[in-house]
Each structure stands twice: as structure tokens, then as C-alpha cells.
Coordinates of C-alpha atoms in Angstrom, one line a residue:
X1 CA -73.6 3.9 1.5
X2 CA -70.6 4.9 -0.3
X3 CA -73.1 4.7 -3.7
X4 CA -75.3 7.1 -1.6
X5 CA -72.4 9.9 -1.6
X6 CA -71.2 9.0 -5.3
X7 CA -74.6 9.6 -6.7
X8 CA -74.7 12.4 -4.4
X9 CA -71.7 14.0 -5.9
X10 CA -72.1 12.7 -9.2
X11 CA -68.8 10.9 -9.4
X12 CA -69.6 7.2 -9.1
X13 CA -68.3 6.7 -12.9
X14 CA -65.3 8.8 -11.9
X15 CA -64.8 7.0 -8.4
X16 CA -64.5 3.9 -10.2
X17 CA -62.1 5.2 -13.2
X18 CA -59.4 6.7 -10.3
X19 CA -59.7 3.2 -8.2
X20 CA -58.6 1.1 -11.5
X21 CA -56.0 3.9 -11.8
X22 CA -54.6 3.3 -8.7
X23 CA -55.5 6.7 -6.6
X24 CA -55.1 6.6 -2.9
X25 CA -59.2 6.5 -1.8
X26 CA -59.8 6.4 2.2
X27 CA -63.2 5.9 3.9
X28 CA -64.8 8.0 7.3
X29 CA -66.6 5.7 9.8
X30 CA -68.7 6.4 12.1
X31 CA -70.2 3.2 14.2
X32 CA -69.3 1.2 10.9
X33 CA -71.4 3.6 8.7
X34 CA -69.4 5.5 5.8
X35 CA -69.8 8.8 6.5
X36 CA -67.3 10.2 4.2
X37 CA -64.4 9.5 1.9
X38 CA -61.0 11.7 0.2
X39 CA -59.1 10.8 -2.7
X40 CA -55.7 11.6 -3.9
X41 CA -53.2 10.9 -7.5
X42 CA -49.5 11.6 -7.3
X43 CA -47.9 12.7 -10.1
X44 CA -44.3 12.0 -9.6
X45 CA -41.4 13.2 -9.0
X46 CA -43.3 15.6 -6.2
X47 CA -46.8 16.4 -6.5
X48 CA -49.9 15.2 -6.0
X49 CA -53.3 16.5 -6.2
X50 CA -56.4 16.1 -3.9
X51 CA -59.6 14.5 -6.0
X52 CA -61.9 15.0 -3.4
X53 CA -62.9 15.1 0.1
X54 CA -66.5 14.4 0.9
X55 CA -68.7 14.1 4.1
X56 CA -72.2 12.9 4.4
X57 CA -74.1 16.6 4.8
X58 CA -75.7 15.1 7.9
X59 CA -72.4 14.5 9.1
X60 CA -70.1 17.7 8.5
X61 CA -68.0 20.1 10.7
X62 CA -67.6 17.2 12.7
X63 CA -63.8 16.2 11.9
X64 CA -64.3 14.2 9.1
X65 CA -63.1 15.9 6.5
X66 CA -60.2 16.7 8.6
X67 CA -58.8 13.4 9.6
X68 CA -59.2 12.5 5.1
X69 CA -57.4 15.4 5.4
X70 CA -54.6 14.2 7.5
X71 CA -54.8 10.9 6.2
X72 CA -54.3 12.2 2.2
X73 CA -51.5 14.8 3.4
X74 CA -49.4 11.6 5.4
X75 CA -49.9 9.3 2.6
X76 CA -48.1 12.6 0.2
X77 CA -45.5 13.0 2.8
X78 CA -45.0 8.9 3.1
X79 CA -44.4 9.2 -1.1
X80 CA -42.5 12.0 -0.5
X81 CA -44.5 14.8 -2.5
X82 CA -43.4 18.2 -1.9
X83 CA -46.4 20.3 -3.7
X84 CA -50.4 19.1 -2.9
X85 CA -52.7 20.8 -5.2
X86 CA -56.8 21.1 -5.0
X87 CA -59.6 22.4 -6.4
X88 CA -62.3 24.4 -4.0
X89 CA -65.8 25.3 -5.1
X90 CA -65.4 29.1 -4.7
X91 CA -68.6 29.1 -2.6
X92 CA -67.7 26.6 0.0
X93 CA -66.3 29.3 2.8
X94 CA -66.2 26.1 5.3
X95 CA -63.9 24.2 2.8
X96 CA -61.8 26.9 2.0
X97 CA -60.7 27.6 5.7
X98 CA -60.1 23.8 5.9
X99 CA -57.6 24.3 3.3
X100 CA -56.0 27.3 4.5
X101 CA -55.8 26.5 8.6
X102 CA -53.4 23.8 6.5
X103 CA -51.1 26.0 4.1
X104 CA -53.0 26.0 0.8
X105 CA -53.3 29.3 -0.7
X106 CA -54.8 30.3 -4.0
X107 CA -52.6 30.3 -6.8
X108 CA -55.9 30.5 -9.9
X109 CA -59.4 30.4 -10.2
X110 CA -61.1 28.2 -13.0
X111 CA -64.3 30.2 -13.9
X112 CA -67.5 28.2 -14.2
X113 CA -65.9 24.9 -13.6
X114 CA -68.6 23.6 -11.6
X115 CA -71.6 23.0 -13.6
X116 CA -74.4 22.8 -14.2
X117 CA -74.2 25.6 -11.4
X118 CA -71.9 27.8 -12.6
X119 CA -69.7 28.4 -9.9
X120 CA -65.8 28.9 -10.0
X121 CA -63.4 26.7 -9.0
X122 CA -60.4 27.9 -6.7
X123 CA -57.4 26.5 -7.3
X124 CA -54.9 26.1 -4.1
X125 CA -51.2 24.7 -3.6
X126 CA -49.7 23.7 -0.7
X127 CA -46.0 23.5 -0.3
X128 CA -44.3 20.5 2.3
X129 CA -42.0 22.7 4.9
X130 CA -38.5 21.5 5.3

């Protein structure tokens, strides 16, 4: 399954590079099916940034990509990261009020970042509260 949403996202080659570099990868189940999966790299002293979050289309705006959410923003606050950083296709309106119902807000835009479709790339920061 997880091959499934790699090849679907085009980032089994990728997956594999972060895994053998350590990255903090977590997996959504559903009845013992993956159903979706987040990823995250800390860059120390205090930030770390999000290298994905994706959810099986059949199985969005159900709360998955909001407990890999959860899960990749306790894992920053267990390591003590201050600044979470993460890159938002700029078309993906469902996404992007994900991020900001948490804090991010949009500090750049990377312009035809997604290929081959073109589309934008937002950039967004979020900053740990005292």
C-alpha cells in the first residue's frame, strides 16, 4: 500500500533517501490498511521542516492528515524545535486551512515549484508559543 501512495506522489526514490537519512516518517491506519503517511527533518538547533503529509484520496477530510499532523508537530516539540516550516501547493485550499487552523502563515511563494504542473509552492512557518 504505502508503494501505491509513493508512486502516486512520485516520491518512492525520495521516501527511501529521507528513511536512510534518518527523517521522522509516521503511517495512518485504518482497519490495518495505510491510508496515509507525514514526514519530517530537523535541522538543529530549532527547526524542522514538514516533507510531506499524504492521505489516500479515497480517504481524505477524514482526520488523517490531521492526527500526521499532530503526531509531526509533538515529535518537533519532544526535540524541542521552535520554528516548523512547509511547503503548500498553492492550489490545495483544503491543505492550506489545515496549516493555518495550526499557526502557519505564509512567509514566500516558490513559483512553479510543482512540475510538471506548474503550480506555485507556498511557503509557511510556524512558530512554537512559549
Amino acid at each position: 500500500m504505502i508503494v501505491g501512495l509513493l508512486v502516486q506522489n512520485g516520491t518512492a526514490r525520495m521516501f527511501w533517501n529521507e528513511l536512510a537519512n534518518g527523517h521522522h516518517y509516521v503511517g495512518a491506519f485504518d482497519q490495518g490498511q495505510l491510508i496515509g503517511y507525514a514526514g519530517m527533518a530537523l535541522s538543529p538547533p530549532s527547526e524542522a521542516w514538514v516533507n510531506n503529509i499524504a492521505v489516500r484520496r479515497d480517504r481524505q477530510r477524514r482526520g488523517a492528515g490531521r492526527a500526521l499532523l499532530d503526531d509531526l508537530l509533538e515529535y518537533a516539540r519532544r526535540n524541542n524545535i521552535r520554528q516548523t516550516l512547509l511547503e503548500v501547493a498553492a492550489d490545495n485550499a483544503p491543505a492550506q486551512r489545515l496549516y493555518d487552523e495550526y499557526g502557519f502563515d505564509v512567509i514566500g511563494v516558490r513559483r512553479g515549484y510543482y512540475q510538471p504542473s506548474n503550480v506555485d509552492a507556498l511557503v509557511m512557518r510556524r512558530e512554537e508559543q512559549e
